[in-house]
Coordinates of C-alpha atoms in Angstrom, one line a residue:
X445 CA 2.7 -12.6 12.8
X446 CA 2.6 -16.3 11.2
X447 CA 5.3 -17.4 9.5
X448 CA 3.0 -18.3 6.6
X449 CA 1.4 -15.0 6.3
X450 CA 4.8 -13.2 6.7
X451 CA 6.5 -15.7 3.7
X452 CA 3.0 -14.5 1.8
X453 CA 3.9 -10.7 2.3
X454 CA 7.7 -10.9 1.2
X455 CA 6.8 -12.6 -1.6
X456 CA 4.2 -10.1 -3.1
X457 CA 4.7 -8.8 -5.9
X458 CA 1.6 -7.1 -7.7
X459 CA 1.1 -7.1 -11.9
X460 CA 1.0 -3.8 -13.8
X461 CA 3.8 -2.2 -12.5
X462 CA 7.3 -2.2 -13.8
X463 CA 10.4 -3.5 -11.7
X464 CA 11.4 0.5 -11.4
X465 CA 7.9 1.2 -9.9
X466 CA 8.2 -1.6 -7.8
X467 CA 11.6 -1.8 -6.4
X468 CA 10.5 1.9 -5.3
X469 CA 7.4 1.5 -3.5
X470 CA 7.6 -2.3 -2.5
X471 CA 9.6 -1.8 0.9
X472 CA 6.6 0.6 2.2
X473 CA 4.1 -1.4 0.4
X474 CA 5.2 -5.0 2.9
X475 CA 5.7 -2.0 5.9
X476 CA 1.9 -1.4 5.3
X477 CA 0.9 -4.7 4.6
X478 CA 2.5 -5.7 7.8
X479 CA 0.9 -2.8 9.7
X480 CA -2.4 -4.3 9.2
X481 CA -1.7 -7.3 11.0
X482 CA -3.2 -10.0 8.7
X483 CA -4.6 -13.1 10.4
X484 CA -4.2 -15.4 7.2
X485 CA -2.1 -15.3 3.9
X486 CA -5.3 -15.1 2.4
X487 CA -6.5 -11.3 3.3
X488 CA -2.9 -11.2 1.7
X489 CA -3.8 -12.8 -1.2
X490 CA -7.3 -10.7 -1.5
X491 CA -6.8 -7.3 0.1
X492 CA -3.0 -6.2 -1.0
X493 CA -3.8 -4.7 -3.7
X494 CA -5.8 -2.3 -1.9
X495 CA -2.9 -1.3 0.1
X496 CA -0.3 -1.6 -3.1
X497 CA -2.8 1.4 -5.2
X498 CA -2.6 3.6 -2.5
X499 CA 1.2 3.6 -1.4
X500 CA 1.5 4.0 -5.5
X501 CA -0.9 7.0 -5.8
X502 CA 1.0 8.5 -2.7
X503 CA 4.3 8.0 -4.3
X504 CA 3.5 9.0 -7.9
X505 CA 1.2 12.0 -6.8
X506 CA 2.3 13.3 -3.6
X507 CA 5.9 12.6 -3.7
X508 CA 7.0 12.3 -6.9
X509 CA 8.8 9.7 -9.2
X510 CA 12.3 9.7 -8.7
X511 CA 12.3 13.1 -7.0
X512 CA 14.9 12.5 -4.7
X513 CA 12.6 12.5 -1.4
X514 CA 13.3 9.2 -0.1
X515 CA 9.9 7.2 0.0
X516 CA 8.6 5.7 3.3
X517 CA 5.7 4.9 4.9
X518 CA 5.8 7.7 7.6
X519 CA 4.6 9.7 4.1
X520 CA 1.3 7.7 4.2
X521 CA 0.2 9.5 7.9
X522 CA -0.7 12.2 6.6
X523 CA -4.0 13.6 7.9
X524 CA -6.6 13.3 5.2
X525 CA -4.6 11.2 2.8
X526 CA -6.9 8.7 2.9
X527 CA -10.1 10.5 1.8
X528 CA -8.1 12.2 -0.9
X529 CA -7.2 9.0 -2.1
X530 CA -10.8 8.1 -2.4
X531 CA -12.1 11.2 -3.7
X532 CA -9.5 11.1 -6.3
X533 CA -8.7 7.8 -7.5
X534 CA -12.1 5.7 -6.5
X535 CA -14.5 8.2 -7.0
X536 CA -16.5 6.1 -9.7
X537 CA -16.1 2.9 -7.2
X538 CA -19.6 1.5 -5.8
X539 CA -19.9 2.8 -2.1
X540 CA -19.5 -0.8 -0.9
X541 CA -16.4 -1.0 -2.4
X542 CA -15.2 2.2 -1.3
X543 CA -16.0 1.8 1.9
X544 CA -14.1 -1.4 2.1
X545 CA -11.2 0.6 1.1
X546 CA -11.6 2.9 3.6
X547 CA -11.7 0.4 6.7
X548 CA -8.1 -1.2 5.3
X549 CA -6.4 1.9 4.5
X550 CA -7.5 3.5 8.0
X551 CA -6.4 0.7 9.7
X552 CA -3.1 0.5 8.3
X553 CA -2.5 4.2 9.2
X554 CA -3.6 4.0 12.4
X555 CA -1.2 0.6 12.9
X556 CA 1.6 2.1 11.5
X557 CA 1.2 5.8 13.9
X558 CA 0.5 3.5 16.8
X559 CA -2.2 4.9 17.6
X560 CA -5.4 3.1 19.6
X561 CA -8.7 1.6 18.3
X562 CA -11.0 3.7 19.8
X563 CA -13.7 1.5 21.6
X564 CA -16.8 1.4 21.4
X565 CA -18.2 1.0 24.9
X566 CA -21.6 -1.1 25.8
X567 CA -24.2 1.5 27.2
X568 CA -26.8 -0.5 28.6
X569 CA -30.5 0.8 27.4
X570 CA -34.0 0.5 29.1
X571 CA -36.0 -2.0 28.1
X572 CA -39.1 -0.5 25.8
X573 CA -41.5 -1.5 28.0
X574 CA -42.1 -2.8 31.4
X575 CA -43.0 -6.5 32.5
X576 CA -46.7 -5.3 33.3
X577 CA -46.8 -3.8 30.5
X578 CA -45.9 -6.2 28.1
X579 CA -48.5 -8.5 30.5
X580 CA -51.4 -6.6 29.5

């Protein structure tokens, strides 16, 4: 990772949540942010946020506030948790925007269980119709 987009990372620090909230989740929050494997501090800069509302909905909802489970980011594999999240907390967002969500979330869970991309293979396809054809 760039040193520059590392520096941005560690020195994150989203508004609206107090130092208690944030000294909690902020270690998992930079583990996530990392897992995504940004190419510039400024997806940083413009997608974190989406990463720092879900590790605080999994935190405050699924693992309680100061209930003595200690809170890491192996919490955020569990299957389906990203869905819920979007069914639950962005279920008035625009499509678009959930679906923009969706692709950052999934992509830091699957960086962070190590799993593969799945690819996408090229199937070549027959033309629609045949040089004579088209000559005619």
């Amino acid at each position: 990772m760039d040193a520059d987009v590392a520096a941005t990372i560690d020195a994150y620090r989203p508004r609206g949540f107090t130092t208690e909230q944030w000294t909690r989740i902020a270690p998992v929050v930079h583990v996530a942010l990392r897992a995504y494997r940004p190419k510039s501090s400024r997806w940083v800069h413009n997608q974190a946020g989406q990463v720092t509302g879900f590790v605080a909905w999994v935190a405050q909802r699924h693992h309680g506030v100061g209930g003595g489970q200690e809170f890491t980011a192996d919490l955020l594999l569990e299957p389906g948790l990203v869905d819920r999240y979007l069914a639950e907390e962005l279920a008035d967002a625009p499509d678009a925007s959930r679906a923009t969500v969706r692709s950052t979330l999934r992509r830091v869970v699957r960086n962070l269980s190590g799993s593969q991309r799945e690819r996408i293979e090229y199937t070549p396809v027959q033309a629609p119709y045949t040089p004579a054809e088209c000559a005619a």
